Tab-separated table of C-alpha atoms in Angstrom:
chain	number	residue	atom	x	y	z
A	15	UNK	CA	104.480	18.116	-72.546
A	16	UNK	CA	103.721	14.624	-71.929
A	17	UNK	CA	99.647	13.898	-71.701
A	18	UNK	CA	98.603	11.561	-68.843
A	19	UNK	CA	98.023	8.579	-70.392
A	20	UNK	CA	101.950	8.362	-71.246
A	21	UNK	CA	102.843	9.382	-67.373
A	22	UNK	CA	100.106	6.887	-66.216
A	23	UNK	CA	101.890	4.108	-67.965
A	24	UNK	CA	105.402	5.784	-66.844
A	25	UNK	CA	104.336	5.178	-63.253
A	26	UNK	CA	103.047	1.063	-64.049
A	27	UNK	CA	106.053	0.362	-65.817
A	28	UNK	CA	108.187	1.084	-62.742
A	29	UNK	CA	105.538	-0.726	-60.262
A	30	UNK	CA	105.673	-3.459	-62.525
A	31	UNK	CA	108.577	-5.004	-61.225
A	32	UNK	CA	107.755	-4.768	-57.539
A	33	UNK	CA	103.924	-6.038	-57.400
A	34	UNK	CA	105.165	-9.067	-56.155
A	35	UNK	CA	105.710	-7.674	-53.142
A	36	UNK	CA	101.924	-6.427	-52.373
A	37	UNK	CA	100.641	-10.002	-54.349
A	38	UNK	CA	102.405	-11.794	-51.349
A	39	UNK	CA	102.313	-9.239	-48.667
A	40	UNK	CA	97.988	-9.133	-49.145
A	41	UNK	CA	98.014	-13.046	-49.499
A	42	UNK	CA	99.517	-13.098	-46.283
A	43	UNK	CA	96.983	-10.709	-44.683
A	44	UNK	CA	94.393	-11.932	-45.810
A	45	UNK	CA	95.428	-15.194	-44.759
A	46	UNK	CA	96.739	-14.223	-41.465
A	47	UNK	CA	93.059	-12.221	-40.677
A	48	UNK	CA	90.899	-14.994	-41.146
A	49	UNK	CA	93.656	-17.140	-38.805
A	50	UNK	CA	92.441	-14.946	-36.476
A	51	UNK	CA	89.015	-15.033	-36.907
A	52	UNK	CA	88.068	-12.204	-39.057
A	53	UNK	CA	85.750	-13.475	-42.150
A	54	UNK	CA	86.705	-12.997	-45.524
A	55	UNK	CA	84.597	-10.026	-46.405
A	56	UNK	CA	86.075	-8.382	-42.773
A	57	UNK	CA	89.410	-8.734	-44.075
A	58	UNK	CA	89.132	-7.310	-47.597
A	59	UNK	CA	87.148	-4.478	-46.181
A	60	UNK	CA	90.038	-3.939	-43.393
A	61	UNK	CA	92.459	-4.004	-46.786
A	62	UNK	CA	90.268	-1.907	-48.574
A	63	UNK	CA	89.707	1.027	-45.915
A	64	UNK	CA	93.167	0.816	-43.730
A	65	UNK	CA	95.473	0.098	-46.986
A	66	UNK	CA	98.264	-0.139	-45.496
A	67	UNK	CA	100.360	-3.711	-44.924
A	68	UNK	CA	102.787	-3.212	-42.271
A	69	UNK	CA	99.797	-1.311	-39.807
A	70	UNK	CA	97.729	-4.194	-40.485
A	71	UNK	CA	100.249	-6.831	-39.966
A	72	UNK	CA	101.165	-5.026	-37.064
A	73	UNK	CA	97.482	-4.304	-35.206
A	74	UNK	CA	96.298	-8.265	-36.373
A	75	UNK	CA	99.593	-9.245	-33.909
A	76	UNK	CA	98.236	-7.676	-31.228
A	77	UNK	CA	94.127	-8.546	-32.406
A	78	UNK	CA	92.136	-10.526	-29.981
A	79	UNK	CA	88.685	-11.130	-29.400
A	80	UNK	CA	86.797	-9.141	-27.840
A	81	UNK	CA	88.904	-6.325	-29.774
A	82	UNK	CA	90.696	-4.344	-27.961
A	83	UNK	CA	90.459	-1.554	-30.645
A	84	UNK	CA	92.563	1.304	-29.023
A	85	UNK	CA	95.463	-1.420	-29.271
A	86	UNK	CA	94.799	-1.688	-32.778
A	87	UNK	CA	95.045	1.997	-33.311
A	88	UNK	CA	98.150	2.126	-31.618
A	89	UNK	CA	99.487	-0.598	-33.821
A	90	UNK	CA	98.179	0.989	-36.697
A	91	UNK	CA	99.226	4.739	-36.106
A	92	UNK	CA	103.219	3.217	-34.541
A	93	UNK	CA	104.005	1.765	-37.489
A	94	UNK	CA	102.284	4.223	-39.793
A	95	UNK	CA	103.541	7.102	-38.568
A	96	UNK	CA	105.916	7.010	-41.269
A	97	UNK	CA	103.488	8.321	-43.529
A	98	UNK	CA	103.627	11.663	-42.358
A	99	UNK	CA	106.879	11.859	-42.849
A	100	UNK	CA	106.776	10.806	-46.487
A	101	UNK	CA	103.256	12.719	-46.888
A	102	UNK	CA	105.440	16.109	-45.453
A	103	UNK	CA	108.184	15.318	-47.948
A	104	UNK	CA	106.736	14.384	-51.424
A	105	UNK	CA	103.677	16.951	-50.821
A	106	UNK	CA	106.252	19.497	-51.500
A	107	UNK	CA	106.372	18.111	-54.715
A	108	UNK	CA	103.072	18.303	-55.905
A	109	UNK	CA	101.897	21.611	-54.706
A	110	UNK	CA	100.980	22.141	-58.696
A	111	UNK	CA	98.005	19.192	-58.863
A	112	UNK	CA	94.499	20.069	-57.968
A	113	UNK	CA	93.177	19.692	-54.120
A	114	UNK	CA	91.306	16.675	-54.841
A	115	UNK	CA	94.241	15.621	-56.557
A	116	UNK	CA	96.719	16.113	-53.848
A	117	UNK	CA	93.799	14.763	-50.942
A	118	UNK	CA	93.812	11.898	-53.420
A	119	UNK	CA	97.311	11.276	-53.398
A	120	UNK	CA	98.242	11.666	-49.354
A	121	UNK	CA	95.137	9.624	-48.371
A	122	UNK	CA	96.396	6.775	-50.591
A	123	UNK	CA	100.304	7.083	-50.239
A	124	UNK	CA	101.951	4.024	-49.961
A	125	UNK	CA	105.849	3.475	-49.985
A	126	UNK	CA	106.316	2.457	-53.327
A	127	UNK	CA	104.202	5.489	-54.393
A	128	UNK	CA	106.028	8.097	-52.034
A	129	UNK	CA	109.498	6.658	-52.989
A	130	UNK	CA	108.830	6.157	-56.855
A	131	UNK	CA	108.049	10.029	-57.017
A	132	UNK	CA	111.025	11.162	-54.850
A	133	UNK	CA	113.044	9.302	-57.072
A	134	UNK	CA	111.469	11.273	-60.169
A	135	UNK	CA	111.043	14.607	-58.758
A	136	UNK	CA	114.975	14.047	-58.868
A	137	UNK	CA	115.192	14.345	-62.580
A	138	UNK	CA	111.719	15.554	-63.446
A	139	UNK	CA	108.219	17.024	-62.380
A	140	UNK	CA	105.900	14.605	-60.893
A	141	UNK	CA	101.950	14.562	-61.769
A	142	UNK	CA	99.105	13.065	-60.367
A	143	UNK	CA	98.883	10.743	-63.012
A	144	UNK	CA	102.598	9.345	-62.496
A	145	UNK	CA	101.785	8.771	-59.341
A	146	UNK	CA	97.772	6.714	-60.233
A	147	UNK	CA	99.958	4.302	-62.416
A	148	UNK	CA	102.062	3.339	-59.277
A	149	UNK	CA	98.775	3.858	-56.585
A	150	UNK	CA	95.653	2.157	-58.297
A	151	UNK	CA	97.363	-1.621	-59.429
A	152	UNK	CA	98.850	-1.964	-56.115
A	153	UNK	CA	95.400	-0.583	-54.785
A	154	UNK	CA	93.258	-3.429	-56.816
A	155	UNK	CA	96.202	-6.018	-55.783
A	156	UNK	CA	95.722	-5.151	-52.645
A	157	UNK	CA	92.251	-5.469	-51.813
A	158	UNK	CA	91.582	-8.373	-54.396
A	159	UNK	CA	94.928	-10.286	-52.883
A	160	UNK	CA	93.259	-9.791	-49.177
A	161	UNK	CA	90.344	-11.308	-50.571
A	162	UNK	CA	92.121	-14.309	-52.127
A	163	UNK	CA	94.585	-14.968	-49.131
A	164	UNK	CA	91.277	-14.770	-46.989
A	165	UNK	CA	89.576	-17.490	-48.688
A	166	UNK	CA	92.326	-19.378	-49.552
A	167	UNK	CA	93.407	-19.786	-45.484
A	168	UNK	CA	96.504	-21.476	-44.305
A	169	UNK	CA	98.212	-22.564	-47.991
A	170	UNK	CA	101.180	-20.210	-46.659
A	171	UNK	CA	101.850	-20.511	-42.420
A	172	UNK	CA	105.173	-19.448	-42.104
A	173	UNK	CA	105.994	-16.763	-44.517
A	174	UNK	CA	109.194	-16.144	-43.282
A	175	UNK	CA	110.388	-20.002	-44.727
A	176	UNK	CA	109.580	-18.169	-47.943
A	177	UNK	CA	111.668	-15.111	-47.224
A	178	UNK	CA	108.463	-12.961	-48.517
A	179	UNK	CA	108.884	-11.014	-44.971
A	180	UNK	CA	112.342	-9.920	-46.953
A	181	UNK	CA	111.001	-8.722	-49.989
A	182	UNK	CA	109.698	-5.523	-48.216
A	183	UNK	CA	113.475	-5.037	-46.632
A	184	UNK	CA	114.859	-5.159	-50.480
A	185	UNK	CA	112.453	-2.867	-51.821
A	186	UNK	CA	113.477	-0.284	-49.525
A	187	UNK	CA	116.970	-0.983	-50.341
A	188	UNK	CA	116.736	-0.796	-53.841
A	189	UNK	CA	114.630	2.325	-53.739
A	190	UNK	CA	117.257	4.085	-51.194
A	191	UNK	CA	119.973	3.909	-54.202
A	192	UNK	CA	119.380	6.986	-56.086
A	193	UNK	CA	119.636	9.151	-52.638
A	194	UNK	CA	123.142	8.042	-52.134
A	195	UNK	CA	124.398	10.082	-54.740
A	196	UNK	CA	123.042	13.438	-53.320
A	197	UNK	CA	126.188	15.205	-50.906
A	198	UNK	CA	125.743	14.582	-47.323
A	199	UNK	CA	123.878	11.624	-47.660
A	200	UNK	CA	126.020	9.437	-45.394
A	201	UNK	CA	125.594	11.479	-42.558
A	202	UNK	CA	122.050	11.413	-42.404
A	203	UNK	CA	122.039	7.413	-43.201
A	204	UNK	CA	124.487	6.672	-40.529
A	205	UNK	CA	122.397	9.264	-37.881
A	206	UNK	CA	119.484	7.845	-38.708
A	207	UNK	CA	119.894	4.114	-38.970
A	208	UNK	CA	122.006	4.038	-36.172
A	209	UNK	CA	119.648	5.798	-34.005
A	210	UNK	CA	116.650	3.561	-35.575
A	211	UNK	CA	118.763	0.396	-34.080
A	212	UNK	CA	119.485	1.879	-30.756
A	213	UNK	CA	115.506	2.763	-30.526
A	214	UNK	CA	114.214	-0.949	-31.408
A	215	UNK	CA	116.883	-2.640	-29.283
A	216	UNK	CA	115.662	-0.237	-26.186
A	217	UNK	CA	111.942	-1.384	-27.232
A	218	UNK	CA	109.900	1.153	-28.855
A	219	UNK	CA	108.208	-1.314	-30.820
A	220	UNK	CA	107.260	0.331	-33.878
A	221	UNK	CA	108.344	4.316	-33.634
A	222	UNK	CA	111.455	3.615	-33.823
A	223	UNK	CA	111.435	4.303	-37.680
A	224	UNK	CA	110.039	7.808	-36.528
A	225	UNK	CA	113.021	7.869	-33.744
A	226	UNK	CA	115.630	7.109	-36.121
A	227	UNK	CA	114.238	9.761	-39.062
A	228	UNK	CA	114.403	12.357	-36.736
A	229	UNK	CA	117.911	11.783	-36.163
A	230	UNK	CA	119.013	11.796	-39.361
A	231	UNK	CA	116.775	15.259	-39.874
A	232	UNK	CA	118.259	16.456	-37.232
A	233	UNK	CA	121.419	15.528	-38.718
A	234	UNK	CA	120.937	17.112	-41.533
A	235	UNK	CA	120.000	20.284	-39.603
A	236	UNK	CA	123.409	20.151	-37.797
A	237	UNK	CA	124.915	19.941	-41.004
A	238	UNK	CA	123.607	23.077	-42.601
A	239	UNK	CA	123.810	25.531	-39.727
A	240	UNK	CA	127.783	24.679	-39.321
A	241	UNK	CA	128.231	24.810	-43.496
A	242	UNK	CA	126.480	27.986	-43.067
A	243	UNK	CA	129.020	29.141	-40.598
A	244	UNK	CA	131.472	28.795	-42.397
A	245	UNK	CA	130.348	30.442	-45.032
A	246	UNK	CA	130.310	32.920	-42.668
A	247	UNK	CA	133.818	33.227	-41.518
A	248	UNK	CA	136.447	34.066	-43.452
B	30	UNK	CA	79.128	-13.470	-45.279
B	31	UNK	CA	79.668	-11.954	-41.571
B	32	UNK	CA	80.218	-8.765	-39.582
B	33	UNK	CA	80.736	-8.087	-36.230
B	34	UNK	CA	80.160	-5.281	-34.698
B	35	UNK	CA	83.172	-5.175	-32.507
B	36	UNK	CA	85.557	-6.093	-35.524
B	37	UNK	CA	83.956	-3.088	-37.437
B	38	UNK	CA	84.747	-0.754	-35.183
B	39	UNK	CA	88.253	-2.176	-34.538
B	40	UNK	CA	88.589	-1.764	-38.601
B	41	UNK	CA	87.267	1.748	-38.714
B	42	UNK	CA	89.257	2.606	-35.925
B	43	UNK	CA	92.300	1.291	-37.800
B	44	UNK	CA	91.230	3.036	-40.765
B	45	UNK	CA	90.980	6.698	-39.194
B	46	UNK	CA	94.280	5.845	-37.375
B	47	UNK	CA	95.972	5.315	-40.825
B	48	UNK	CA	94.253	8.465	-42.583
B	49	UNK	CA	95.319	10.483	-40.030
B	50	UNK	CA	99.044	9.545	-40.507
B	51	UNK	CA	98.842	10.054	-43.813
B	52	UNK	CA	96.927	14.038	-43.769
B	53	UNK	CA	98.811	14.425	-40.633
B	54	UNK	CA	102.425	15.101	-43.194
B	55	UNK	CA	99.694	18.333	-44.908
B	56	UNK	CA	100.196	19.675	-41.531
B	57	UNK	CA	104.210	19.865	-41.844
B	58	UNK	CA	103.570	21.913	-44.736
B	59	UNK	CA	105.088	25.080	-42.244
B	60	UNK	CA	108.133	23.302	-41.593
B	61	UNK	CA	108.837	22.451	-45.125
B	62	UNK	CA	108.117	26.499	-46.420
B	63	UNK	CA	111.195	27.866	-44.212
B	64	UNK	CA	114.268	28.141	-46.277
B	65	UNK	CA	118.278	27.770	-45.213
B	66	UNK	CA	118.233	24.610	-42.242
B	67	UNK	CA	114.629	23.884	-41.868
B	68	UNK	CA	115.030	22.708	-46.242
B	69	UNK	CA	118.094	20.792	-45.859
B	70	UNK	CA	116.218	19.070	-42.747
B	71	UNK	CA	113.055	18.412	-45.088
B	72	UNK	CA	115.241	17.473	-47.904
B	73	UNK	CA	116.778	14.875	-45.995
B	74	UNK	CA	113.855	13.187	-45.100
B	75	UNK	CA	113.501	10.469	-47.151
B	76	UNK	CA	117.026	8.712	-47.062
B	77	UNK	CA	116.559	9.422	-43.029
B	78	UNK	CA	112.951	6.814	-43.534
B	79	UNK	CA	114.273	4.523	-45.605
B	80	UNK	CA	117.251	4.123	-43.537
B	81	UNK	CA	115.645	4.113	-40.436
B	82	UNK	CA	112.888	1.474	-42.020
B	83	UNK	CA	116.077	-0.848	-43.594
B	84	UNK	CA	118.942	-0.411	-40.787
B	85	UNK	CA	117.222	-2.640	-37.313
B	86	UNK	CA	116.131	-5.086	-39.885
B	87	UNK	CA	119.162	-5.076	-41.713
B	88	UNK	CA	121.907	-4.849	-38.678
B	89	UNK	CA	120.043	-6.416	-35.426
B	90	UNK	CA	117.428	-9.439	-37.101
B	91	UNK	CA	120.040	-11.699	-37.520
B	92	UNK	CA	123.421	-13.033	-39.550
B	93	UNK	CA	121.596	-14.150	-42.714
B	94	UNK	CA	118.954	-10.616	-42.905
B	95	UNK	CA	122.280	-8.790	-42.549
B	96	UNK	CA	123.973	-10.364	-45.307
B	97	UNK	CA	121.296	-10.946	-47.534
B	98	UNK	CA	121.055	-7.573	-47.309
B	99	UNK	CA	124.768	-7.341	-48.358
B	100	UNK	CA	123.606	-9.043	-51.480
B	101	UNK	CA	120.734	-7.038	-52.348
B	102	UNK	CA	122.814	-4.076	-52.458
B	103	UNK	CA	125.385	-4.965	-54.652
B	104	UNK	CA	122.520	-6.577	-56.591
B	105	UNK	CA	120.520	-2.990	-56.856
B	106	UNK	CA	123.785	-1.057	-58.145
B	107	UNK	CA	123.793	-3.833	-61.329
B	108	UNK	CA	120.826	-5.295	-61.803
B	109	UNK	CA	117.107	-4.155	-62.033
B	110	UNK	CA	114.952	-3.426	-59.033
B	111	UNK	CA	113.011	-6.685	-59.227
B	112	UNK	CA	115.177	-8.958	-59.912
B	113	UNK	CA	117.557	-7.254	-57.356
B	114	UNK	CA	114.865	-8.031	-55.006
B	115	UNK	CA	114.177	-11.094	-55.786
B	116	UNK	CA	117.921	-12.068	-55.169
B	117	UNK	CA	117.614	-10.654	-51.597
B	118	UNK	CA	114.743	-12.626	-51.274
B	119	UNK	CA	115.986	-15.805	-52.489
B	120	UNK	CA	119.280	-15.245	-50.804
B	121	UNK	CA	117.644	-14.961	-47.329
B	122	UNK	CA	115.779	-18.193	-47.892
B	123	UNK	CA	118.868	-20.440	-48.515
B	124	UNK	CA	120.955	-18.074	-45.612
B	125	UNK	CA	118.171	-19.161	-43.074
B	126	UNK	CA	118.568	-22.610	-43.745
B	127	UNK	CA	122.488	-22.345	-43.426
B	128	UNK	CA	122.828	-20.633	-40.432
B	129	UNK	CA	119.448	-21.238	-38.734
């Protein structure tokens, strides 16, 4: 039985390596909010309330003044709708912690947090604990980075010279490793990213990460019912 | 230190927007308690989101995102995850200035 403090400092040691990602990503933001005209404190309470990078991003693209707040939304709940996806999956996973634990935990999932605990539940129970070692540095970066990128303004205009708006695109990469060793896999990654192309080249802005998931879900549905068939037939 | 009152709501808006995303996965909790199809379905899920979040960026962006992201795999099945990143990262940089 391992006590919390050791799984605490389980879950930093593997967030460790990739909290360069939200020190840049929240420099950005913050940055970018104040570019358009949100003040400082605005900005790290947007951080601190939304937490959530890519929604944020996403909704100060389409931010203008006055606000046209239903956009925002939009951007925010598009691009976010992954969540529910990941909330549906690792929730499964922690039916055993308390239900202020688990509130705790889907309220405040983040990639790194949902795909750090897939990963685990592969070889060994997750706990809420795990899970506050990944979720409360990146939380503090987070928030405190908005804050810094806010005052600090323009230092950084085109992030993409930097290649920082790749570091998000290699995180999921690395973290997709482990799941290639599970049967069927392919499949489901070829559904799925295929139909996640297909659905941002034909324009739905955002959902198409919901699009293409479905696909490879549904793929994975095909899958079973015909193994089950056979199963069936001698 | 300023607030406006139009930005607040615009930022509580976005808030609720995102909480709701998140609690809205408690809510597939049916779907994920059927057994045989519906669990192979659920179980797929997260190489389906990851996939679908890498492949446009990875396939339709451009010639240096596609092969940077050539790199970073071959980086992630040696080296560790950060510095696997960080060769993605660094890759893209010099790949943009080389092909534009």
């Amino acid at each position: 039985m391992t006590t919390g403090k050791q799984e605490f400092l389980d879950g930093l040691r593997l967030v460790l390596p990739i909290l360069v990602a939200p020190v840049s990503f929240s420099f950005i933001t913050g940055a970018t909010s104040v570019q358009k005209g949100l003040s400082a404190f605005e900005a790290t309470l947007m951080s601190a309330s939304v937490f959530a990078g890519g929604g944020q991003l996403l909704a100060l693209e389409v931010w203008y003044e006055p606000q046209a707040w239903l956009l925002v939304m939009l951007a925010a709940i598009s691009i976010n709708v992954r969540f529910a996806l990941q909330a549906a999956s690792v929730q499964r996973k922690i039916n055993h912690f308390t239900p202020l634990q688990r509130w705790l935990t889907i309220a405040t999932l983040t990639d790194p947090a949902w795909g750090m605990s897939e990963v685990r539940h592969l070889s060994r129970q997750v706990t809420f604990w795990f899970i506050s070692g990944i979720t409360v540095p990146i939380y503090l970066i987070w928030v405190f980075g908005t804050l810094a990128g806010a005052l600090l303004g323009n230092l950084i205009d085109d992030p993409a010279r930097l290649g920082l708006d790749f570091g998000f695109v290699g995180i999921f990469i690395a973290l997709a490793m482990p799941f290639w060793k599970r049967t069927g896999a392919v499949p489901v990654a070829v559904a799925s990213g295929a139909v996640a192309i297909a659905a941002k080249l034909a324009g739905f802005a955002a959902l198409y990460v919901f699009i293409g998931a479905m696909a490879g879900v549904a793929m994975a549905g095909l899958m079973a019912h015909r193994k089950a068939k056979r199963a069936h037939t001698p | 230190m300023s607030v406006d009152v139009n930005t607040l709501l615009a930022i509580v808006g976005m808030a609720l927007a995102t909480y709701l995303t998140r609690i809205a996965g408690l809510w597939l909790l049916q779907l994920a308690n059927v057994g045989g199809r519906a669990r192979s379905a659920m179980d797929a899920l997260p190489p389906a989101v990851l996939m679908a979040v890498i492949a446009p960026t990875v396939l339709a962006t451009g010639l240096a995102e596609t092969i940077a992201a050539a790199i970073t795999i071959v980086a992630a099945f040696r080296l560790p995850l950060l510095v696997a990143v960080a060769t993605g990262v660094a890759s893209v940089v010099v790949l943009r200035q080389l092909i534009g």
